XYZ file of C-alpha atoms in Angstrom:
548
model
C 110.099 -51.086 -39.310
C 106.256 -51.703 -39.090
C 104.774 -54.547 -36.767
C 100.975 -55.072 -36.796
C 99.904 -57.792 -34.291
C 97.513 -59.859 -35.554
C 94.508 -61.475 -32.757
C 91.385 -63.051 -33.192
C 89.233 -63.649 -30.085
C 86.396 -66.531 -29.679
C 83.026 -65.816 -28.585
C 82.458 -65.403 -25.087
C 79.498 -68.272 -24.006
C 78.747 -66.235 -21.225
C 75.913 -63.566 -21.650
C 76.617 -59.953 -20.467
C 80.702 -59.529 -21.045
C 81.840 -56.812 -22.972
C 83.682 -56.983 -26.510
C 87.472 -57.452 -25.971
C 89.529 -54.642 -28.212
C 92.858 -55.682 -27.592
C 95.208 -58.442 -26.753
C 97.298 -59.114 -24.059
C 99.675 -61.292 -25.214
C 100.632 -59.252 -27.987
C 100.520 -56.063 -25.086
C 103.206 -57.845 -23.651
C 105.589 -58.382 -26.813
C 105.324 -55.196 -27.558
C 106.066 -54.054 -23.836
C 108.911 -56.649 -23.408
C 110.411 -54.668 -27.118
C 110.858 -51.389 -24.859
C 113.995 -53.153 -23.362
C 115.475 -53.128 -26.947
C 117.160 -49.876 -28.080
C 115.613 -50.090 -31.416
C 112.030 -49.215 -30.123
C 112.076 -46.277 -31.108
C 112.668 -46.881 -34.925
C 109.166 -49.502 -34.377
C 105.754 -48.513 -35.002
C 103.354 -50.664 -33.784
C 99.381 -51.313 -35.193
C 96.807 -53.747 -34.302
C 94.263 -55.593 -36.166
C 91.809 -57.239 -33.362
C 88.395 -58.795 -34.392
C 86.674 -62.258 -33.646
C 86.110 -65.596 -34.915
C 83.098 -64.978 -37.067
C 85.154 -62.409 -39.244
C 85.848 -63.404 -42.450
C 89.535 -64.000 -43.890
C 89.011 -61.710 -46.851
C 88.094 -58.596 -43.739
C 90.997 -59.318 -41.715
C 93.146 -59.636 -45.424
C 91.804 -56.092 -46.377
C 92.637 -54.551 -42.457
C 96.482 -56.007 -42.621
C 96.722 -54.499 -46.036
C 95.703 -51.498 -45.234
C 98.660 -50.636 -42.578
C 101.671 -52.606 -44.874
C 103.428 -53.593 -42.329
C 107.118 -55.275 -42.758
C 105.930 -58.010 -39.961
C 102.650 -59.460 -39.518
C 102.789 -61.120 -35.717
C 99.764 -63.304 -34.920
C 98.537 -64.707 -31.669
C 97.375 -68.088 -32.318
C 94.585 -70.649 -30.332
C 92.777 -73.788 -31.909
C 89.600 -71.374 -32.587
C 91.536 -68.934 -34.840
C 94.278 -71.054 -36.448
C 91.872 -72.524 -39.236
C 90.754 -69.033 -40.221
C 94.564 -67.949 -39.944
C 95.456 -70.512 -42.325
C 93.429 -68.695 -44.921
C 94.540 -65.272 -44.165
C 98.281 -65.856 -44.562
C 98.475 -66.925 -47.892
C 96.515 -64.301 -49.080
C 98.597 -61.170 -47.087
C 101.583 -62.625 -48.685
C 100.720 -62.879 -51.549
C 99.778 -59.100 -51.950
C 102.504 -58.436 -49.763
C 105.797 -60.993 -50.818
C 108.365 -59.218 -48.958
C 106.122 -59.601 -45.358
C 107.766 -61.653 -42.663
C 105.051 -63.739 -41.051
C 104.964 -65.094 -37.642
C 103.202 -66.907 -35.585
C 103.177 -67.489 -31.879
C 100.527 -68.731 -28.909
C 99.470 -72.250 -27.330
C 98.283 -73.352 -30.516
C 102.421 -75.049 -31.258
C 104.546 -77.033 -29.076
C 108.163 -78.193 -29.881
C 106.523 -80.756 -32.253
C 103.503 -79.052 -33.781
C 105.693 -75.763 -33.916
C 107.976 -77.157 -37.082
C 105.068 -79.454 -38.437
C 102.816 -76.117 -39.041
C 105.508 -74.116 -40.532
C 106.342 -77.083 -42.863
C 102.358 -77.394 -44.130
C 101.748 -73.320 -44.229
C 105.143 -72.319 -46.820
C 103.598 -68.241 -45.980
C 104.765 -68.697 -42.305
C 108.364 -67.807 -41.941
C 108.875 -68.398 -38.590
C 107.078 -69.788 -35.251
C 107.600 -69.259 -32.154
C 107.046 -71.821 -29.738
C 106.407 -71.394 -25.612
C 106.742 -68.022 -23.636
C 107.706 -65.884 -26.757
C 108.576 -62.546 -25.079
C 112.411 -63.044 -25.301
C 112.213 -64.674 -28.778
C 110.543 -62.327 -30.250
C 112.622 -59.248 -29.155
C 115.375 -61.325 -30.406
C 113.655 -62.047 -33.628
C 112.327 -58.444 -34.189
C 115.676 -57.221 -33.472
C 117.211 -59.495 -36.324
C 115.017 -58.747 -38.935
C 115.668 -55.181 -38.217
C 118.922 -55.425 -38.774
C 118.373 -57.186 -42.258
C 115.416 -54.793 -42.708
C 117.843 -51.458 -41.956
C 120.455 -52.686 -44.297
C 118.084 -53.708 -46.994
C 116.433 -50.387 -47.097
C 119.760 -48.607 -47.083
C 120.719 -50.663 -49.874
C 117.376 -50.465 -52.133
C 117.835 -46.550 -51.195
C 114.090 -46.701 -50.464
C 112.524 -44.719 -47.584
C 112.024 -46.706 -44.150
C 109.092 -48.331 -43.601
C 108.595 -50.087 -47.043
C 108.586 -53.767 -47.198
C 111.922 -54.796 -48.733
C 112.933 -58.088 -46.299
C 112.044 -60.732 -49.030
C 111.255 -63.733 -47.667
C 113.668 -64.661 -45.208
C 115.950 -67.812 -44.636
C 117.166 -68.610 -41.545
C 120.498 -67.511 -41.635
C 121.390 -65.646 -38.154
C 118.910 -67.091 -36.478
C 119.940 -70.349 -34.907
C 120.963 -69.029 -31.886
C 117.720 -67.378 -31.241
C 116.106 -70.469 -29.159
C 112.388 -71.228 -29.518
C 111.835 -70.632 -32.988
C 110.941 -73.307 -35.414
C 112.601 -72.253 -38.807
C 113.547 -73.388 -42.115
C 116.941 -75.113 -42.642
C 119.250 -74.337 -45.197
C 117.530 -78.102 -46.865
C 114.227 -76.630 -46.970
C 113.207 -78.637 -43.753
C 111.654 -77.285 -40.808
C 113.356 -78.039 -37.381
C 113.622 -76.501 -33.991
C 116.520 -74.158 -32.948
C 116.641 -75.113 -29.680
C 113.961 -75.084 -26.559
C 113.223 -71.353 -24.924
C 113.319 -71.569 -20.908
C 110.781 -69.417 -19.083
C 111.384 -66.149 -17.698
C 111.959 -67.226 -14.241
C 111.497 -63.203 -12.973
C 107.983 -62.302 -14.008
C 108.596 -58.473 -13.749
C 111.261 -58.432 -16.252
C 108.318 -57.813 -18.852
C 107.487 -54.243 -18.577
C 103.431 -54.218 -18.072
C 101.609 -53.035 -20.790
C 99.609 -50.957 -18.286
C 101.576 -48.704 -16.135
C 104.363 -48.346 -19.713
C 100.795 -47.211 -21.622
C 101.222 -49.719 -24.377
C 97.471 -50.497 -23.765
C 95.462 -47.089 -23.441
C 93.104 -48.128 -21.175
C 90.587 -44.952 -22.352
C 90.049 -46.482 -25.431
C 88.460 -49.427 -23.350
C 86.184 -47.493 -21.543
C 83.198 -49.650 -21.194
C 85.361 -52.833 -22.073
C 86.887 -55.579 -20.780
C 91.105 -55.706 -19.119
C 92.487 -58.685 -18.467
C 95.729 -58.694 -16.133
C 97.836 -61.838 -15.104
C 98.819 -61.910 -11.761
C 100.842 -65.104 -12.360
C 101.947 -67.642 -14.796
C 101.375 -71.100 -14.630
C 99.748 -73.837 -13.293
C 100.047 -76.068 -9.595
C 98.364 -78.586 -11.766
C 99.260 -81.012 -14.543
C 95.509 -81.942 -15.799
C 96.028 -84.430 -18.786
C 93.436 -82.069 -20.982
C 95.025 -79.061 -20.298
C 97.872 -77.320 -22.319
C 99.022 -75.031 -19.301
C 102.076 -78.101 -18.521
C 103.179 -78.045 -22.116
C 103.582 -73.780 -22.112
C 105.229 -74.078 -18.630
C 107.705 -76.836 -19.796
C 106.151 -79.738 -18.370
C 106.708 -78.254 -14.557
C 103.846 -77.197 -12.033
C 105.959 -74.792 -10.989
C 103.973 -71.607 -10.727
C 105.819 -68.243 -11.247
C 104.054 -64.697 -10.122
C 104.095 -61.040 -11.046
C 105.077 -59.121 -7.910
C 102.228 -58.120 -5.837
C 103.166 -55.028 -6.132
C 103.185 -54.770 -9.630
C 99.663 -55.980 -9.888
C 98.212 -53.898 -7.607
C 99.711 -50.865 -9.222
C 97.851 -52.200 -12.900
C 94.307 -52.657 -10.356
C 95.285 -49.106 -9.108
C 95.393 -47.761 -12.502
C 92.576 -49.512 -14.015
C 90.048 -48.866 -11.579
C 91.007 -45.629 -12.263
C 89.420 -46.217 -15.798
C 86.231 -46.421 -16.830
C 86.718 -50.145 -17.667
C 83.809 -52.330 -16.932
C 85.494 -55.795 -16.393
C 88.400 -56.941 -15.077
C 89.604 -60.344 -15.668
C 92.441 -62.117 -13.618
C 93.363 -64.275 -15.979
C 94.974 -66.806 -14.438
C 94.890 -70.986 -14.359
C 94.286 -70.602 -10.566
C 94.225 -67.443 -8.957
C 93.645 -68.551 -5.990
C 96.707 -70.907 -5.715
C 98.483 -69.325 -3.058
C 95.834 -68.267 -1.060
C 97.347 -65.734 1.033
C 98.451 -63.281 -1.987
C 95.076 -63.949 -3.639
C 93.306 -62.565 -0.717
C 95.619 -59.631 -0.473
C 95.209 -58.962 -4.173
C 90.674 -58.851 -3.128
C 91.159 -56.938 -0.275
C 92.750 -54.241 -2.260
C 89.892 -54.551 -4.819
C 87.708 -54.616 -1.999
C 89.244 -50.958 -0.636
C 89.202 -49.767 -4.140
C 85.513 -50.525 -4.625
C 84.842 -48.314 -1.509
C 86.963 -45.523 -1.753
C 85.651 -44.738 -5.896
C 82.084 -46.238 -5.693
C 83.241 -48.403 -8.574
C 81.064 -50.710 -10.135
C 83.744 -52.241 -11.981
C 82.789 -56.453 -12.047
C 85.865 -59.018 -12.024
C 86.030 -62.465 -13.380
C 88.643 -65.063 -12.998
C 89.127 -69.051 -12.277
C 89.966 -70.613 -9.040
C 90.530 -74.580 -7.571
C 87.440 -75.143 -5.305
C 89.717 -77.159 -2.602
C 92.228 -74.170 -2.291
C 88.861 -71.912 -1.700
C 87.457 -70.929 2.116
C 84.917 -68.649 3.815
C 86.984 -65.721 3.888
C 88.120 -65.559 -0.007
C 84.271 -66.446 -1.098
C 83.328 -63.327 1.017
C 85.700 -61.025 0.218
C 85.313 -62.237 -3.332
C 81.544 -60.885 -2.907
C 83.165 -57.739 -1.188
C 84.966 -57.324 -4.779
C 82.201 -57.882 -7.104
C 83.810 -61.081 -8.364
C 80.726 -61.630 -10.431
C 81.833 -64.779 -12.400
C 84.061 -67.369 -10.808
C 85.084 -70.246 -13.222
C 85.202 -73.578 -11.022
C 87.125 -76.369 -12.901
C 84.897 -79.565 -11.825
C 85.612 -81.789 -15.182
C 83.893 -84.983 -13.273
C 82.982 -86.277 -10.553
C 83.731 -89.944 -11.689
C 86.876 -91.358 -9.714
C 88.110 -93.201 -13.145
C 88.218 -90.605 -15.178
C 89.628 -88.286 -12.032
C 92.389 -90.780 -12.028
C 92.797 -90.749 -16.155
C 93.435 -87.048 -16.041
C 95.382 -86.850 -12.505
C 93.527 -84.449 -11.115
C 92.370 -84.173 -7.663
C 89.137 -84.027 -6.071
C 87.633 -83.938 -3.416
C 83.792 -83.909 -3.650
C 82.843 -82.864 0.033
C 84.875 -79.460 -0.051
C 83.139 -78.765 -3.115
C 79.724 -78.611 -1.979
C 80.776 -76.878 0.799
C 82.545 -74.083 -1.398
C 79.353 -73.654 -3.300
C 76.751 -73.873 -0.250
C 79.187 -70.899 0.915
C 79.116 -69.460 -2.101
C 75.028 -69.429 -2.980
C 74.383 -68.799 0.669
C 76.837 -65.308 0.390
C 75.709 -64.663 -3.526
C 78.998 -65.574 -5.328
C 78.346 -66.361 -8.636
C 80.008 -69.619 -8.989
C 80.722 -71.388 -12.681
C 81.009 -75.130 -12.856
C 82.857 -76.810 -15.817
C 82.496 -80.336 -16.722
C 83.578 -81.888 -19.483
C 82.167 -84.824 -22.175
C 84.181 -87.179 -23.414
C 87.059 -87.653 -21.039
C 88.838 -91.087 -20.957
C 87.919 -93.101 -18.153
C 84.455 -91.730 -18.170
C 81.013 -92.815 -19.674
C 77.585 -92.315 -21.130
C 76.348 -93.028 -17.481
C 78.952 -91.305 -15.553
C 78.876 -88.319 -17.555
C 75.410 -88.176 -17.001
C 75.795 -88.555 -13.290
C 78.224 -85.523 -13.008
C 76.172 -83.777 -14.862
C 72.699 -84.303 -12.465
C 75.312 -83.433 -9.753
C 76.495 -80.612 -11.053
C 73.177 -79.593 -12.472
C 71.270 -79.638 -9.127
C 73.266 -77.232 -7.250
C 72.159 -74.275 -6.424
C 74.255 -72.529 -8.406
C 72.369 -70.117 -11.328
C 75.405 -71.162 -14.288
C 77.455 -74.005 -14.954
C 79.412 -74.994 -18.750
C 79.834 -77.965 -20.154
C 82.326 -78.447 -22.930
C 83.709 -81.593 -25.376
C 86.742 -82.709 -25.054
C 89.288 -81.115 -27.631
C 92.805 -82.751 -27.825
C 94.948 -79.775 -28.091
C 98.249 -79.857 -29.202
C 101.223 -80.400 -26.494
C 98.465 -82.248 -23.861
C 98.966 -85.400 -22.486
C 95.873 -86.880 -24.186
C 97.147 -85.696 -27.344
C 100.585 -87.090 -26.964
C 99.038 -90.237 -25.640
C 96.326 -90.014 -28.103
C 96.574 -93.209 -29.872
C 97.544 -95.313 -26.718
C 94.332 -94.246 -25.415
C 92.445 -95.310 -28.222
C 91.195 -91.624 -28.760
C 90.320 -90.784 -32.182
C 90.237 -87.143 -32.534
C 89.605 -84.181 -35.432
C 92.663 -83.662 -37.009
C 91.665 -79.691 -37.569
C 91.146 -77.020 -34.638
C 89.974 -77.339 -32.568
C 90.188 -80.914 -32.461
C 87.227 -82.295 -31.456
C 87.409 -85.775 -29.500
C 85.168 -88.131 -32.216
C 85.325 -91.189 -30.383
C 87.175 -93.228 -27.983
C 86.930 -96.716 -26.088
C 84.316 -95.200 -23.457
C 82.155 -93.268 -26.053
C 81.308 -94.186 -29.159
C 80.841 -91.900 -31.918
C 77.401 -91.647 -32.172
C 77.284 -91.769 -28.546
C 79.232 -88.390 -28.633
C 77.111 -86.841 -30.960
C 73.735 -87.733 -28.537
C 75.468 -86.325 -25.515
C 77.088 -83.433 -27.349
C 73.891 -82.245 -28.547
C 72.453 -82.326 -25.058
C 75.091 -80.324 -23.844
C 74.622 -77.998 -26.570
C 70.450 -78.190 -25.536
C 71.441 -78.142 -21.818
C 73.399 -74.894 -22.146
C 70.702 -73.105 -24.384
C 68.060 -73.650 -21.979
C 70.169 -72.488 -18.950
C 67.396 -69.912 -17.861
C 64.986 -73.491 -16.873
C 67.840 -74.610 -14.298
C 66.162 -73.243 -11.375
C 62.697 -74.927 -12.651
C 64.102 -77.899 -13.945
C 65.859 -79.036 -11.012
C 62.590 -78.310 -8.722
C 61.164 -80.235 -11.396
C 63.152 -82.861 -11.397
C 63.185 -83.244 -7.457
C 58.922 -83.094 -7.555
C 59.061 -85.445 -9.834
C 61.941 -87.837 -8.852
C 63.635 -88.578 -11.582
C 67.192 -87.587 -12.789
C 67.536 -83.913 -13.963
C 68.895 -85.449 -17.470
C 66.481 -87.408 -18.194
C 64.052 -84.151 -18.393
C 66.266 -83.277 -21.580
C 67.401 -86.205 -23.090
C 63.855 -88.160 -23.144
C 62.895 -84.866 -25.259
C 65.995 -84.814 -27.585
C 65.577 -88.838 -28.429
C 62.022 -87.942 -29.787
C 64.230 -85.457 -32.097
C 65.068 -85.768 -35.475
C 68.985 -87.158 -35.059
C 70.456 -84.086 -36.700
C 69.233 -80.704 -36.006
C 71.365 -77.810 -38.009
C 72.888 -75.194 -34.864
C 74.876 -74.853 -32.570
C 75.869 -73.228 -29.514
C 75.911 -70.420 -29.106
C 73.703 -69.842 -32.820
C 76.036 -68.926 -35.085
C 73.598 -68.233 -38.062
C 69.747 -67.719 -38.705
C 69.014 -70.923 -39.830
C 70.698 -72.105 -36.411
C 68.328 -69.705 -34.697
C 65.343 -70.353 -35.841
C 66.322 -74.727 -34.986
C 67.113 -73.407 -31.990
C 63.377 -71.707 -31.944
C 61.778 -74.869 -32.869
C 63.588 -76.946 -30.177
C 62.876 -74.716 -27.584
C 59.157 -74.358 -28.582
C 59.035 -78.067 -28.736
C 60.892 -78.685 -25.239
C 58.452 -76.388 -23.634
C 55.537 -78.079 -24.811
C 56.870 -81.856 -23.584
C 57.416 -80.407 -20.583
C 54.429 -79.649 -19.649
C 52.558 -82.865 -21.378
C 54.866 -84.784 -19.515
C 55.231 -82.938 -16.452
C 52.679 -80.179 -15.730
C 50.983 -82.573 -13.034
C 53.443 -81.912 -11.131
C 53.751 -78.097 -11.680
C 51.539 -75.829 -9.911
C 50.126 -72.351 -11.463
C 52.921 -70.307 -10.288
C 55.637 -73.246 -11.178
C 53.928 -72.482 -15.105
C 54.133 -69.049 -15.217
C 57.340 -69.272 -13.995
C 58.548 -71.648 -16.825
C 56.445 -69.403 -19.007
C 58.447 -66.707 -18.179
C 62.098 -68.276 -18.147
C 61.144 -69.983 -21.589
C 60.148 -66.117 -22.807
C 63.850 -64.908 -21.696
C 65.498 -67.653 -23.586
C 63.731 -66.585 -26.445
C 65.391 -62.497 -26.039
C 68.580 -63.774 -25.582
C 68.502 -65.906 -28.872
C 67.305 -62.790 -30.468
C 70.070 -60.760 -28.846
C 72.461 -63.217 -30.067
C 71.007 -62.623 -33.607
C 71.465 -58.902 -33.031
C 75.149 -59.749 -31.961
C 75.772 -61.972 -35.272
C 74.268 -59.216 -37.888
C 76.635 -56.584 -35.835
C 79.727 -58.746 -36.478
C 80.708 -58.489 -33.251
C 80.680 -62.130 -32.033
C-alpha cells in the first residue's frame, strides 16, 4: 500500500532562511508506522512545495506517484489551496483514501470540514501519531483483502471510497456515520512518553544529505506553559499547559547527527524552548561544544519567553550561533495583556534585550494588531516601544482567529467579527473598526518592508522628537487608501507599488525631515533605502523561481 504525504509550507518573512524540503510532522507519522508490523508492505513518497504553488502542480505531482492514501498536513495558509486540490486528485483517482490532519481542526472544526469537503474521507484531529498508525493499519487490511479479491497486483488503488465501518474505535478521527453525518469517534489523549515516536532522524526516515544546504527542524518538546487566548498550542495539547519533553538524550543524539550534516539551519521548534531553563541550557552548551569541536557554521533559530531568559542562556545562545530568536511580546498594553492572559513583565524585557544587543543576539520581537482589549493608540504605543529598541528585527502580525483558540470560541461574545476563510483574518471588533484595521494593517505591512530604515528612523525619530509611528503613518495618510501588495510582494504588480511607496517614503522623509539629518545621516538613508530596493528584487527573483 502506497502513502504519499502531502505538505505545503508558507513563506518564510524572514530574509536569508533556506527552502524547507521536507516535513516534520509527516517525518514523524511515518516514523511512529515503524512500530506497526506492516511497514514493510508501505512505501512511502512525498510531495512538498509552498503556498504560491498552484493546485493544478501539486494535482499533477500526487498523480504522478498513485498512491492508495493521500495524507496531508494541514495549517490556515494551505487549507484554502487544499480545498482545491482534493477534489481534483479524487476525481482522477476515485478509489484514493484522503486524509487530513494538523492544527488547522479541532473536535468541532474536525467533523464540520469533512462534512463541507465530501473528497475528505477522514480527519484526524489533535496529536495524530497513534491515529494514524491505527488508521493506516485498517485500511490496509481492507486494502490487502480488496486486492486479493480484485486479483490485481499490490499497489493499485482498489479501496473505493471508504465508510466508516471498523473504525469507531479508532479515537480522534472525525468520520462519516452510517446516516451520512459527520461526527467524532471519540477524543485522542496525548502521548504522555514523548520517545515512544521513533525520531525521524537517528531511524533515517529523513535523509538529512538530501538537505545539505537546508533547513532541520527538531522538537525538543511538546507543548506549551502558556494558555495565550490567540494561540492554538492549548487546543492541540487538550486545553492543559502541561508541557511534555523528548528525552534529552534523544535530542542531543538528532543535534549529534545533524551537525554531522551539511545542514545550514537548525530550528528548535518549539512554543518555548526555553521553558525549563536548566535543560535548555544543557541542550546550548552541547551546541556550543559541537560548534568547537567541527568548526561548524551551522546557524539555529527557535522561540523563547523573555521572563524565563537570563545572562547565561543569552550568552551561550551567542556561543551557539542562535542567530534568530523569536520573542513573543504581543503588547505592551495591560488591557489587552489581561484579554489574552498572558503575562508580562515589561522591566525584564528590556533587560533581556539590553543583554542581548549588548552580547549580539539577534533578538525578534512579535506584536500583534488587532487584539481585544487593545487600540488604535495602544497599538501604536507598543509599537514605538518595540520599534525603538535596539534590536535590528522585530514582526508584526494581524490577528487571525484560528480554529480551537479561545478568541475563536469566544468570538462572538467578544464582538470579533472575523474572515470566515484561512486564515481568518480579524475584520473588525469593538476596539478597531474596520477601516481602522485596514490603516494600521497597511502600516504594518509598510513598517515591515522598510525594516532596513529602523536604525535611521528611530535616530530620526529621537532628533526629531516625535513618535517613531508617526514618521510612517503621516506618509501613508497622504496615500491613495488602497495600494495593490502586500507583504512580502507576492506578484509584480505588488512590486513595483511597493517601488512607488518606497520611492515616495524616501522623498517625504527628507522634505519633512532632512533638517534634522546631517550628510552622513543621508547617505546613510541613501544607502539603507538602496538595500530595500535588492531585496524587493530578490524577492521577485524568489517569486519567478517558484520557490516562495
Amino acid at each position: 500500500m502506497k502513502i504519499t504525504f502531502l505538505s505545503v509550507h508558507s513563506k518564510d518573512h524572514a530574509p536569508g532562511f533556506p527552502v524547507w524540503r521536507y516535513n516534520l510532522a509527516c517525518a514523524y507519522l511515518q516514523a511512529y508506522l515503524t512500530k506497526s508490523p506492516i511497514y514493510g508492505e508501505l512505501q512511502f513518497t512525498h510531495v512538498v512545495d509552498y503556498e504560491s504553488a498552484s493546485a493544478s502542480s501539486l494535482v499533477e505531482r500526487i498523480l504522478a506517484e498513485r498512491p492508495d492514501v493521500l495524507a496531508a498536513s494541514c495549517y490556515c495558509w494551505n487549507w484554502k489551496l487544499f480545498c482545491e486540490v482534493f477534489p481534483q486528485v479524487k476525481q482522477a483517482l476515485p478509489h484514493l483514501v484522503i486524509v487530513a490532519g494538523g492544527p488547522q481542526f479541532d473536535l468541532t472544526t474536525g467533523p464540520e470540514e469533512l462534512g463541507r469537503h465530501p473528497a475528505l474521507d477522514f480527519i484526524v484531529v489533535g496529536e495524530g501519531e497513534v491515529t494514524f498508525l491505527e488508521l493506516v493499519e485498517h485500511l490496509h487490511r481492507r486494502h490487502t483483502g480488496a486486492v486479493a479479491a480484485a486479483g490485481r497486483p499490490r499497489g493499485l488503488p482498489v479501496l473505493g471510497s471508504p465508510s466508516s465501518d471498523g473504525v469507531g474505535g479508532i479515537a480522534g478521527l472525525a468520520v462519516r456515520t452510517a446516516s451520512g453525518a459527520t461526527a467524532m469517534t471519540s477524543c485522542r489523549e496525548v502521548l504522555e512518553e514523548l520517545d515512544d515516536i521513533p525520531s525521524p532522524y537517528l531511524h533515517g526516515i529523513v535523509d538529512l544529505e538530501t538537505l545539505r544546504n537546508g533547513i532541520v527542524a527538531i522538537e525538543t518538546q511538546r507543548g506549551c506553559p502558556y494558555t495565550c487566548a490567540y494561540c492554538d498550542y492549548p487546543k492541540r495539547e487538550l486545553g492543559t499547559t502541561k508541557v511534555r519533553f523528548f528525552s534529552e538524550e534523544r535530542v542531543l543524539k538528532e543535534i549529534d547527527l545533524i551537525y554531522a550534516s551539511k545542514v545550514r539551519q537548525l530550528y528548535l521548534m518549539d512554543a518555548t524552548f526555553n521553558s525549563k531553563r536548566a535543560r535548555a541550557k544543557n541542550i546550548l552548551r552541547h551546541i556550543v561544544k559541537l560548534r568547537t569541536e567541527r568548526a561548524s557554521r551551522m546557524a539555529v533559530s527557535t522561540e523563547m519567553f523573555p521572563e524565563l531568559m537570563d545572562e547565561e542562556m543569552l550568552l551561550l545562545s551567542r556561543d551557539a550561533n542562535l542567530n534568530y530568536i523569536e520573542v513573543g511580546v504581543q503588547s505592551l498594553n495591560p488591557s489587552a495583556l489581561a484579554a489574552m492572559q498572558r503575562p508580562r513583565k515589561d522591566p525584564k524585557l528590556r533587560e533581556v534585550i539590553d543583554i542581548a544587543v549588548r552580547n549580539q543576539v539577534r533578538i525578534v520581537p512579535q506584536i500583534i494588531l488587532g487584539l481585544p482589549g487593545d487600540s488604535e493608540e495602544g497599538f501604536y504605543s507598543t509599537f514605538d516601544q518595540i520599534y525603538s529598541l535596539p534590536t535590528i528585527d522585530f514582526q508584526c502580525f494581524r490577528l487571525l482567529l484560528l480554529p480551537g483558540t479561545p478568541y475563536r470560541a469566544r468570538a462572538a461574545e467578544l464582538g470579533l467579527v472575523y474572515n470566515p476563510q484561512p486564515p481568518y483574518q480579524l475584520l473588525s471588533s469593538r476596539d478597531f473598526t474596520a477601516e481602522q484595521l485596514e490603516r494600521l494593517d497597511r502600516f504594518r505591512k509598510f513598517a515591515l518592508m522598510i525594516l532596513e530604515l529602523k536604525p535611521t528612523l528611530t535616530a530620526l525619530a529621537t532628533a526629531c522628537e516625535v513618535p517613531h509611528h508617526r514618521l510612517i503613518a503621516d506618509f501613508l495618510e497622504a496615500q491613495p487608501s488602497h495600494c495593490a501588495w502586500d507583504w512580502p510582494v507576492q506578484s509584480v504588480p505588488q512590486r513595483q507599488e511597493a517601488g512607488r511607496l518606497l520611492a515616495g517614503f524616501m522623498a517625504h522623509l527628507l522634505e519633512a525631515h532632512g533638517p534634522a539629518l546631517d550628510d552622513v545621516a543621508r547617505q546613510r538613508l541613501a544607502e539603507q533605502g538602496k538595500r530595500i530596493e535588492t531585496y524587493l528584487e530578490l524577492q521577485m527573483y524568489v517569486i519567478k523561481k517558484g520557490v516562495a
